[in-house]
mmCIF file of C-alpha atoms and ligand atoms in Angstrom:
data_model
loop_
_atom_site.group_PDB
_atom_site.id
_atom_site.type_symbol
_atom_site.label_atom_id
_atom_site.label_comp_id
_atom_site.label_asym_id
_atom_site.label_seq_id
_atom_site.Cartn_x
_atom_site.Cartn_y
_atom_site.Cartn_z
ATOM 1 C CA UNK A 201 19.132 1.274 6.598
ATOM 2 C CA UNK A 202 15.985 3.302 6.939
ATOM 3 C CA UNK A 203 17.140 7.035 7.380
ATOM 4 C CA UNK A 204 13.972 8.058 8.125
ATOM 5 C CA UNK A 205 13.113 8.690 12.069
ATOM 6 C CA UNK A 206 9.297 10.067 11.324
ATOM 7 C CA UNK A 207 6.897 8.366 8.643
ATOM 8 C CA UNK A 208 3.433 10.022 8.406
ATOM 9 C CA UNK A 209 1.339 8.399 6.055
ATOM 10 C CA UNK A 210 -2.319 9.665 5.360
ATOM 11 C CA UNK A 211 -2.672 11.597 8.321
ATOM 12 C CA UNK A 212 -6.426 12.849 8.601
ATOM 13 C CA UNK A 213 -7.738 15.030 11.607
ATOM 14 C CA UNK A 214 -11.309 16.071 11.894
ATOM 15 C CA UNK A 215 -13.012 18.442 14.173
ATOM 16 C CA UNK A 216 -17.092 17.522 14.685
ATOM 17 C CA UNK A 217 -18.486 20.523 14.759
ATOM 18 C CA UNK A 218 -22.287 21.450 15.461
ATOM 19 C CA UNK A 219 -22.143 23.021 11.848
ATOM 20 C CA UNK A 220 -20.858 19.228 10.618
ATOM 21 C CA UNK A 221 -17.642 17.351 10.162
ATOM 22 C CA UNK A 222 -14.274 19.988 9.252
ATOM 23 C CA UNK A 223 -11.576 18.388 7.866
ATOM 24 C CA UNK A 224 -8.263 20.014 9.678
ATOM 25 C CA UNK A 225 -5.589 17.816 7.730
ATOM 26 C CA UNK A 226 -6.683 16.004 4.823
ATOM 27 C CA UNK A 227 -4.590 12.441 4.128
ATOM 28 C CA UNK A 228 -1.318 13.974 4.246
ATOM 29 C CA UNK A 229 2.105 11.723 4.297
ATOM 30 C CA UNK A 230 5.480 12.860 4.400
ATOM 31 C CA UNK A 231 8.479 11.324 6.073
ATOM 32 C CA UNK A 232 11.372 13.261 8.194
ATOM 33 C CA UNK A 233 15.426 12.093 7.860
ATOM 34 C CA UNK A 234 17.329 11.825 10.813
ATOM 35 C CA UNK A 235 19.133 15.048 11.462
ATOM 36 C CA UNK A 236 16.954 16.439 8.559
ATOM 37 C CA UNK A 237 14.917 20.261 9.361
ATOM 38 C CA UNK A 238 12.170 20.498 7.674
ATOM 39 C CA UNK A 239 9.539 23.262 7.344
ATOM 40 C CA UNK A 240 5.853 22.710 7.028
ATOM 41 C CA UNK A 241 3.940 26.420 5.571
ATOM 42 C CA UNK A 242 0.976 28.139 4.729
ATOM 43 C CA UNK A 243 -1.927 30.607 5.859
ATOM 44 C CA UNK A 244 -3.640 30.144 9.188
ATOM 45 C CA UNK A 245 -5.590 27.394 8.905
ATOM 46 C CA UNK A 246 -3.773 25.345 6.461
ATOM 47 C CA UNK A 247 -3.486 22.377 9.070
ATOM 48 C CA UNK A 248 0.308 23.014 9.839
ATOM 49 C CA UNK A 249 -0.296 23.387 13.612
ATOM 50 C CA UNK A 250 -3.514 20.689 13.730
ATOM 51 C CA UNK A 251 -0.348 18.630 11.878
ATOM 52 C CA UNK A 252 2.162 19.402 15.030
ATOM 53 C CA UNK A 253 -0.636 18.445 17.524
ATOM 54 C CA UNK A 254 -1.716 15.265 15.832
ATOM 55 C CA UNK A 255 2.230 13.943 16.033
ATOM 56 C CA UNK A 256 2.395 14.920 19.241
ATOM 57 C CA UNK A 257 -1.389 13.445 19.886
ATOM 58 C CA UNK A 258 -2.767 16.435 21.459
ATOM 59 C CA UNK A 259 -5.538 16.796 19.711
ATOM 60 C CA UNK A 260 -8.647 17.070 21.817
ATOM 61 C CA UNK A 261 -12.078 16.785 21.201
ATOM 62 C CA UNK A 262 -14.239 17.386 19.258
ATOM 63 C CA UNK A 263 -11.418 16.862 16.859
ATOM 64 C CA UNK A 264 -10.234 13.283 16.105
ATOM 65 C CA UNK A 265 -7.467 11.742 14.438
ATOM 66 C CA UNK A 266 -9.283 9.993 12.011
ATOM 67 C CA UNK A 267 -6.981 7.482 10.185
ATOM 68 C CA UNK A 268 -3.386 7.566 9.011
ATOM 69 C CA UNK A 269 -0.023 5.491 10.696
ATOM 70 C CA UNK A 270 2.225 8.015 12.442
ATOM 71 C CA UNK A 271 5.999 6.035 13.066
ATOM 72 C CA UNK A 272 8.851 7.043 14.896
ATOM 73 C CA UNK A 273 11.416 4.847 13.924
ATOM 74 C CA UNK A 274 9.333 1.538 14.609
ATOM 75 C CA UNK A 275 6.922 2.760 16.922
ATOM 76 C CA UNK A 276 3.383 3.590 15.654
ATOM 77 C CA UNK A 277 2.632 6.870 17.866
ATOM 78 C CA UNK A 278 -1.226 6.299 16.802
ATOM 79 C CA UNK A 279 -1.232 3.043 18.524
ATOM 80 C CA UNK A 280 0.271 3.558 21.817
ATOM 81 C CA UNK A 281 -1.792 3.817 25.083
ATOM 82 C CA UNK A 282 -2.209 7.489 26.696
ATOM 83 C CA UNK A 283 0.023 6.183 29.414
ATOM 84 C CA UNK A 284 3.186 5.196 26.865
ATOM 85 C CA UNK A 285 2.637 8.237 24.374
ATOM 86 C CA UNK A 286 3.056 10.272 27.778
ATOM 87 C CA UNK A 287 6.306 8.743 28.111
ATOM 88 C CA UNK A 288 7.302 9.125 24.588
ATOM 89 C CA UNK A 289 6.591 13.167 24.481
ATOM 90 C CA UNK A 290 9.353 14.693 25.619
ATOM 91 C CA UNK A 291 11.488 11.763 25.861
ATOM 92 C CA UNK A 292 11.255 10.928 21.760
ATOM 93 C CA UNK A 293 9.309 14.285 20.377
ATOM 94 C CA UNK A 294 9.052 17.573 21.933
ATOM 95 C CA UNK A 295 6.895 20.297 21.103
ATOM 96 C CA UNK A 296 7.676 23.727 21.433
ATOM 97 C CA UNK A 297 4.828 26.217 20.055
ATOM 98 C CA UNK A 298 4.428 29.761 20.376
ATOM 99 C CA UNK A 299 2.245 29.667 23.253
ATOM 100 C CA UNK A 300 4.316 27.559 25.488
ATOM 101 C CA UNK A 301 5.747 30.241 27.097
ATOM 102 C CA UNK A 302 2.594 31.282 28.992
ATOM 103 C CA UNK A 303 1.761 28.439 29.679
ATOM 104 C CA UNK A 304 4.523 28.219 31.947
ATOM 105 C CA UNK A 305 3.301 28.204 36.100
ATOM 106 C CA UNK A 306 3.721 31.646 37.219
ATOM 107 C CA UNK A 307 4.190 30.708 40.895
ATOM 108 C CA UNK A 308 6.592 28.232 40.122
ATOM 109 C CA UNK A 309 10.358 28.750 39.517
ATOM 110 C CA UNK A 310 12.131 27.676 36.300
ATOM 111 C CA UNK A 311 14.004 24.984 38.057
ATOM 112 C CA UNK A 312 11.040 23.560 39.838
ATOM 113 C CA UNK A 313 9.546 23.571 35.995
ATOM 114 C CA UNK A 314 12.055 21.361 34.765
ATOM 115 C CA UNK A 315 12.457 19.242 37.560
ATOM 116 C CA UNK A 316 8.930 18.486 37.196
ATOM 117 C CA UNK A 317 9.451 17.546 33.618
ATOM 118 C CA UNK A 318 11.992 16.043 34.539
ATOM 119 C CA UNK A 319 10.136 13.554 37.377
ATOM 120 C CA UNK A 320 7.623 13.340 35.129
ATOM 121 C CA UNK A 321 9.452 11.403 33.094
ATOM 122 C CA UNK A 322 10.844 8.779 36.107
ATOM 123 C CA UNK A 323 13.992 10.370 35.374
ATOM 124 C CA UNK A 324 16.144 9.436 38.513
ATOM 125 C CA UNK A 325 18.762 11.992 39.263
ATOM 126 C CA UNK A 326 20.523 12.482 42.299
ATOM 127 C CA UNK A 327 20.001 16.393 43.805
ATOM 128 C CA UNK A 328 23.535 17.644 42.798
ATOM 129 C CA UNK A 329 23.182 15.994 39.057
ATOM 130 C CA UNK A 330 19.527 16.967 39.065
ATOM 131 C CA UNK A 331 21.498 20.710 39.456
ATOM 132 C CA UNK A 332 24.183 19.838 37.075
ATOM 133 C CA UNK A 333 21.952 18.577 34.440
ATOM 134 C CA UNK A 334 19.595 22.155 35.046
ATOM 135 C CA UNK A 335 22.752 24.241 34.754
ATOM 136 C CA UNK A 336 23.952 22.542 31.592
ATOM 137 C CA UNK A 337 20.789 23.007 29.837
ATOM 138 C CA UNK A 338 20.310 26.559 30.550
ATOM 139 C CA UNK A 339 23.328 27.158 29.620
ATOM 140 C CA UNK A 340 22.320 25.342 26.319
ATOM 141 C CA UNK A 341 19.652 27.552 25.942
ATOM 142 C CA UNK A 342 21.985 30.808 26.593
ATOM 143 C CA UNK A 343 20.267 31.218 29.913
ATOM 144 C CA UNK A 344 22.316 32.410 32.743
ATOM 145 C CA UNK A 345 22.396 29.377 36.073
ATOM 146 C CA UNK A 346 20.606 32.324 37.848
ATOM 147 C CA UNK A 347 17.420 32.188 35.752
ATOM 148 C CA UNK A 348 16.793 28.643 37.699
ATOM 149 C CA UNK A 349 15.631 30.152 40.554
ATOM 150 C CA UNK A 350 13.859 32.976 38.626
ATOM 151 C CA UNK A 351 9.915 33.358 38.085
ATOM 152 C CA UNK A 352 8.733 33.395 34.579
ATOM 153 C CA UNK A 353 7.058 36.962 35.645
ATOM 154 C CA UNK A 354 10.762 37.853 35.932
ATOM 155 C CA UNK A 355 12.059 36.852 32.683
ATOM 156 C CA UNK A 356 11.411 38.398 29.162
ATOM 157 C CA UNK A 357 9.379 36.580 26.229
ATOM 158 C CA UNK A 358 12.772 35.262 24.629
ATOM 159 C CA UNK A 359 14.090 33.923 28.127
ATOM 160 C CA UNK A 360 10.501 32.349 28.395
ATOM 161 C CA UNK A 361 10.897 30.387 24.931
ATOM 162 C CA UNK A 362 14.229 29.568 26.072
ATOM 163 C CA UNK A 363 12.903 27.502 28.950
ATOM 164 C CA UNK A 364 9.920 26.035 27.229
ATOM 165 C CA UNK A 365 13.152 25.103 24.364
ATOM 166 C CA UNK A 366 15.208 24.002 27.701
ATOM 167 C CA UNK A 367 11.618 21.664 28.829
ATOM 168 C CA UNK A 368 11.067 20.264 25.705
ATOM 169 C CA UNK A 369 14.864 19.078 25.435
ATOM 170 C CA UNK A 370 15.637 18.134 28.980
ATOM 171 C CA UNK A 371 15.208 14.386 27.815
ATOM 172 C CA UNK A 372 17.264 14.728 24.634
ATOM 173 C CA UNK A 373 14.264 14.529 21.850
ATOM 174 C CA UNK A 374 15.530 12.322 18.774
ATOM 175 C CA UNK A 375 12.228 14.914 17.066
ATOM 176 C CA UNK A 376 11.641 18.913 17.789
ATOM 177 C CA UNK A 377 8.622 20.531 16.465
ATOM 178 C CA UNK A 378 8.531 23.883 16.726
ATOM 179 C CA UNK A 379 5.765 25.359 16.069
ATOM 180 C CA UNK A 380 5.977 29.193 15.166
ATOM 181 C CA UNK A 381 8.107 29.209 18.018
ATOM 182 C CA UNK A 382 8.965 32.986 18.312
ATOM 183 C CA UNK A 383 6.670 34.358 16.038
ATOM 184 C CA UNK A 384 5.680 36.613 19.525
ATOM 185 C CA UNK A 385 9.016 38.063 19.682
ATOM 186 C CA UNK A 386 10.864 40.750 18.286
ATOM 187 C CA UNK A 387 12.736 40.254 15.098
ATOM 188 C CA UNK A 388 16.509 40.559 17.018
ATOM 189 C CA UNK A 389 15.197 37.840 19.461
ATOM 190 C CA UNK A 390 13.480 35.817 16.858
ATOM 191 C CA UNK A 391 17.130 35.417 14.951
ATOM 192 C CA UNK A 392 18.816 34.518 18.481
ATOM 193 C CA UNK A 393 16.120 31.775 19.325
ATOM 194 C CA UNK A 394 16.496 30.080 16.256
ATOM 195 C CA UNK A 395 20.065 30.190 15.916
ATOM 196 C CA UNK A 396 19.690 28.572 19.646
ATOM 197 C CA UNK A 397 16.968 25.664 18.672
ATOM 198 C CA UNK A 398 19.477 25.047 15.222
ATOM 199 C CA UNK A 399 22.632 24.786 17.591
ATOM 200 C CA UNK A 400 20.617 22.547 20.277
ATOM 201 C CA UNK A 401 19.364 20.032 16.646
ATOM 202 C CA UNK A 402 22.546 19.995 15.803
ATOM 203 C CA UNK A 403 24.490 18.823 19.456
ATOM 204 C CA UNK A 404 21.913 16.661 19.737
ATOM 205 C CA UNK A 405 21.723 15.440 16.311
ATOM 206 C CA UNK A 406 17.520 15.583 16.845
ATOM 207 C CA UNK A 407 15.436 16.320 13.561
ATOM 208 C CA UNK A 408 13.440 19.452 13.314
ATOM 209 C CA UNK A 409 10.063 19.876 12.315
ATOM 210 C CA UNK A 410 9.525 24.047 11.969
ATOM 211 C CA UNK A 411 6.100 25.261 11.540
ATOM 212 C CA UNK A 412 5.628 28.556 10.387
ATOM 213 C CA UNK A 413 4.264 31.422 7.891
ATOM 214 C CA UNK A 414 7.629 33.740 7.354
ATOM 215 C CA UNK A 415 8.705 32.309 4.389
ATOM 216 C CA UNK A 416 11.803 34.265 5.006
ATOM 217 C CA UNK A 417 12.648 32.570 8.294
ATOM 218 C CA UNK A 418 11.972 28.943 6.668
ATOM 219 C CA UNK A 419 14.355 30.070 3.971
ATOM 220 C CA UNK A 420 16.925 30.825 6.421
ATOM 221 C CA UNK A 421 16.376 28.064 8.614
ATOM 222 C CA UNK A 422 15.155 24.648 7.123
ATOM 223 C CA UNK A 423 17.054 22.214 4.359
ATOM 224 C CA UNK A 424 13.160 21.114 3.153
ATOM 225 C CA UNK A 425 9.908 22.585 3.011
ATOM 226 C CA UNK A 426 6.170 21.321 2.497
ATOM 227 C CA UNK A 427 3.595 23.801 1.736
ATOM 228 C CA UNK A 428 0.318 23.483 3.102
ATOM 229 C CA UNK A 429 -3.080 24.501 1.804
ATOM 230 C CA UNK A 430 -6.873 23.673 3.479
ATOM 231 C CA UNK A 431 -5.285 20.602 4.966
ATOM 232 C CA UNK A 432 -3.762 19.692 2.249
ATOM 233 C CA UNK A 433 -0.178 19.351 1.352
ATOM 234 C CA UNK A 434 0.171 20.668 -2.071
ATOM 235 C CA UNK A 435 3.808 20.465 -2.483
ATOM 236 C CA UNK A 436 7.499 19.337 -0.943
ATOM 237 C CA UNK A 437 10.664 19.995 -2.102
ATOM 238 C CA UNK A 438 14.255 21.670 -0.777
ATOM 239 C CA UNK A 439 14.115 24.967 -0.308
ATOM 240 C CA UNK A 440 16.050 26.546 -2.441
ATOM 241 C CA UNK A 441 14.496 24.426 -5.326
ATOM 242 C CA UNK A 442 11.621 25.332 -4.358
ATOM 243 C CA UNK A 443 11.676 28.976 -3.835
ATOM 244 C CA UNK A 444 13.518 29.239 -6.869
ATOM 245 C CA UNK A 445 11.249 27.412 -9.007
ATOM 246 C CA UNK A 446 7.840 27.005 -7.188
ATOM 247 C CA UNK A 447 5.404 24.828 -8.900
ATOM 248 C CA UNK A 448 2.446 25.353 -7.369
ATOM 249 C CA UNK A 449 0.153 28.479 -8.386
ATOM 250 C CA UNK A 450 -0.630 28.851 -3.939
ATOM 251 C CA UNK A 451 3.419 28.503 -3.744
ATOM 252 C CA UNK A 452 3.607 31.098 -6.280
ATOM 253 C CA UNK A 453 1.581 33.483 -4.638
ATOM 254 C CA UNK A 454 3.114 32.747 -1.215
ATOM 255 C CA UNK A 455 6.200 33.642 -2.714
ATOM 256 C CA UNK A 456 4.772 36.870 -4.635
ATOM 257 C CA UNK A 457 3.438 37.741 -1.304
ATOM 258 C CA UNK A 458 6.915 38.194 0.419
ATOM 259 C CA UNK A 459 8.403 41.938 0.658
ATOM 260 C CA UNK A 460 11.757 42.004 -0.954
ATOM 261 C CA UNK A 461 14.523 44.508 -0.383
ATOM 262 C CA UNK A 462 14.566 45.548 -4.350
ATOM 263 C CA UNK A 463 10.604 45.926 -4.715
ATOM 264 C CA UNK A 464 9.863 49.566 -3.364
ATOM 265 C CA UNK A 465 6.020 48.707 -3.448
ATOM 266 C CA UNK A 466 4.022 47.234 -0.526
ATOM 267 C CA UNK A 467 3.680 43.359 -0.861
ATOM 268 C CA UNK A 468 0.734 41.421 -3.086
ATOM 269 C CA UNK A 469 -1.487 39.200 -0.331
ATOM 270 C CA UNK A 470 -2.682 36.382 -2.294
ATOM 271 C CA UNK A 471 -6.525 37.390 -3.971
ATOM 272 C CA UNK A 472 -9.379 35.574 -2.146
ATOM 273 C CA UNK A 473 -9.455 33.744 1.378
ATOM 274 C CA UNK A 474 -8.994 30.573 2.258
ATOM 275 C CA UNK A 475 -11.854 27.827 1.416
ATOM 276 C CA UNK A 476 -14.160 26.903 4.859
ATOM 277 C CA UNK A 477 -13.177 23.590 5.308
ATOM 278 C CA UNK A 478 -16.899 22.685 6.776
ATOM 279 C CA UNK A 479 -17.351 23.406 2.601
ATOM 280 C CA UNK A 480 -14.476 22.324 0.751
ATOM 281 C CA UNK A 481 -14.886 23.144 -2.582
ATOM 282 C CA UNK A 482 -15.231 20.245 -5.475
ATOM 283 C CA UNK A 483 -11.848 19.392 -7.309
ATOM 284 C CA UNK A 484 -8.772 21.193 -6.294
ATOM 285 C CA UNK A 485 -9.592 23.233 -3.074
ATOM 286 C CA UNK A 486 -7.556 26.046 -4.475
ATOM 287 C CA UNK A 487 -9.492 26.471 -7.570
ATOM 288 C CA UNK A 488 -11.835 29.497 -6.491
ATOM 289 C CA UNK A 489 -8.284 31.462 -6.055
ATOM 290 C CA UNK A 490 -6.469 30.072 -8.928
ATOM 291 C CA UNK A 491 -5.245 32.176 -11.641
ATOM 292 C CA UNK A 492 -4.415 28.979 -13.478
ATOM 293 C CA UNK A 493 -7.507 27.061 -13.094
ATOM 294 C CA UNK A 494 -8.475 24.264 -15.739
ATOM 295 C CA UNK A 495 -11.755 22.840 -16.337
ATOM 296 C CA UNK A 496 -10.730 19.359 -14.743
ATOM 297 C CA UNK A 497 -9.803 21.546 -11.606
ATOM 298 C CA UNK A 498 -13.207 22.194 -10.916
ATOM 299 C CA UNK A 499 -14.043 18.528 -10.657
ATOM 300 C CA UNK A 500 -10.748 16.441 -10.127
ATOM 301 C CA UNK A 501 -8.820 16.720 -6.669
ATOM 302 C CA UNK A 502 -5.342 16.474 -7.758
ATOM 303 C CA UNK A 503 -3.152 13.739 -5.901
ATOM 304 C CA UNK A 504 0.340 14.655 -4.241
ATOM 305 C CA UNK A 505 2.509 12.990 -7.077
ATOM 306 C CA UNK A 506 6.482 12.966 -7.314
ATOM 307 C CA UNK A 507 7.421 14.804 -10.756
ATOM 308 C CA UNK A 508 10.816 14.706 -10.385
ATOM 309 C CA UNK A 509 13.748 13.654 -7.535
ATOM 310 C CA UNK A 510 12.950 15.296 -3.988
ATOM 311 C CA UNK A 511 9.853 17.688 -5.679
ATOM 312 C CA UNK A 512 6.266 16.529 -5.710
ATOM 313 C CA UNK A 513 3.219 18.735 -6.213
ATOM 314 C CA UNK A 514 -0.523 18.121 -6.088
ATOM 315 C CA UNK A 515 -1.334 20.371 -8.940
ATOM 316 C CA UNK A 516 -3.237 19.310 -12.523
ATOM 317 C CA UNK A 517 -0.451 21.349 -14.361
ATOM 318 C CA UNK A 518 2.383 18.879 -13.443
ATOM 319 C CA UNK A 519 3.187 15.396 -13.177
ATOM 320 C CA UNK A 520 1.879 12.838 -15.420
ATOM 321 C CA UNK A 521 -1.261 14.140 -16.664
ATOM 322 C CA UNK A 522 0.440 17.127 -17.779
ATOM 323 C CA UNK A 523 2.700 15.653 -19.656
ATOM 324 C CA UNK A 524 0.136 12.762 -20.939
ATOM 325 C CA UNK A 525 -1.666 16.127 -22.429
ATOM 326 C CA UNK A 526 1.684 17.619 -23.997
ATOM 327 C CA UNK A 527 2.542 14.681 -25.393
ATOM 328 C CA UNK A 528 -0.371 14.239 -26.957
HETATM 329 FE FE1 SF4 B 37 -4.791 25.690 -9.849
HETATM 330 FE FE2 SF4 B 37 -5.837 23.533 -10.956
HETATM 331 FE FE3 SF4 B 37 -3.387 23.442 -9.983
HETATM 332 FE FE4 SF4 B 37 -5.495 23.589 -8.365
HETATM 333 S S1 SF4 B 37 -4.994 21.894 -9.710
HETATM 334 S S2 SF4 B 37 -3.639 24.744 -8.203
HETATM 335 S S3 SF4 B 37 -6.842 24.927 -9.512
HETATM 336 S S4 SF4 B 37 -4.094 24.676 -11.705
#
């Protein structure tokens, strides 16, 4: 049996720009287990939240998805019509992002909010299970009943992710993407949210795709994570392999650039900025910033390659060339 509920196989998103074609996410394939939560990092403007929009096909012009096969379970999400992928957000794969909470309707009360999602959705509920089913998911959300008939004006930011978490659940999502979904609140709140989107995967046994920068949060939070860099995906692997061993010279200085309790000094950033992707460099896009850089790396784009069970790395110092040139 296929354990797999998401396949994503060369995704690519481009935005046509007036300055010329910019490639947001560049060919990238990964698949998600059922139950599984996986992290997706990297700088602003790595592609993770261009990735979270092209799942959930919201990307709008004048970007594109360009090619790639997107399945959930056996449906290809790239081939529905605009009608059916309607039905299947929310209902299949949510999306929570850190602007969801104001984009809730100010003049609208949180029940009237979910209802509408809820309608939406030709969901057919009776008014007193309509109620019921409201109740219950506040309460899954650790809201109390009496935030239903609340404005969002009246709540704080945490109670506001809670009902954009309470939304994007209210048809039982088999997928979650959250994309830096409380990176606007305060560290305390932060901590409660998550513990409250890990205890909603887990009763509903939905897979979780967490989108972020804080590589401290993704260490605390997800079983897998896949590093992103200029729209690439430059390596994969469980977490605690891979922040105990990282392969990748940008997954090295990701990790460098974490504070830690023991180091007394301030924190390294990572030398250099992030390529323009209207002008992706030739070869390995992280070359100009590469403390490791070979000659090839200036020429040769390395490939996303498997070097060893549940690690892969798109890198010219692992994998089989490497170890062709060792051997040799
Ligand atoms: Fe650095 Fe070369 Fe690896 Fe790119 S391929 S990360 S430039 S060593």
């Amino acid at each position: 049996m296929n354990s797999n509920i998401l396949q994503v196989r060369d995704l690519r998103v481009i935005y046509y720009t007036r300055q010329g074609a910019l490639r947001a996410v560049n060919d990238i394939s990964f698949d998600l287990q059922v139950g599984e939560r996986l992290g997706l990092v990297g700088e602003s403007g790595s592609g993770k939240s261009t990735t979270a929009q092209a799942l959930m096909r919201l990307i709008k012009p004048p970007g594109k998805i360009e090619s790639g096969q997107v399945l959930l379970n056996d449906l290809s999400l790239l081939g529905l019509s605009d009608e059916r992928m309607r039905q299947v957000r929310l209902a299949e794969i949510a999306l929570v992002s850190q602007g969801a909470m104001n984009s809730l309707n100010p003049v609208a009360r949180v029940r009237g909010q979910i209802e509408d999602a809820l309608r939406d959705h030709g969901v057919k509920l009776n008014r007193r299970e309509r109620a019921e089913w409201i109740g219950e998911l506040l309460q899954r959300v650790g809201l109390p009943q009496t935030a239903a008939d609340m404005y969002p004006h009246e709540l704080s930011g945490g109670m506001k992710q809670r009902v954009c978490i309470a939304i994007a659940i209210c048809l039982k999502p088999k997928v979650i993407i959250a994309d830096e979904p409380t990176s606007a609140l305060d560290v305390v709140v932060q901590r409660q949210v998550m513990e409250t989107l890990e205890t909603l995967r887990a009763e509903l046994g939905a897979s979780v795709i967490l989108i972020g920068h804080d590589m401290g949060l993704m260490a605390q939070t997800v079983a897998r994570v896949g590093v992103m860099y200029a729209g690439d995906l430059v390596e994969m692997g469980g977490v605690e392999d891979l922040f105990s061993e990282p392969l990748h010279p940008y997954t090295r200085l990701l990790m460098a650039s974490l504070p830690s309790l023991e180091q007394k000094e301030a924190a390294r950033g990572i030398p250099g900025l992030a390529p323009s992707l209207l002008n992706r460099p030739e070869g390995c896009p992280f070359h100009p910033r590469c403390p490791e850089a070979l000659d090839r790396c200036l020429v040769v784009e390395p490939k996303l390659q498997t070097v060893r069970p549940n690690r892969s790395v798109a890198c010219h110092l692992h994998g089989a060339l490497s170890a062709a040139r060792e051997a040799s």
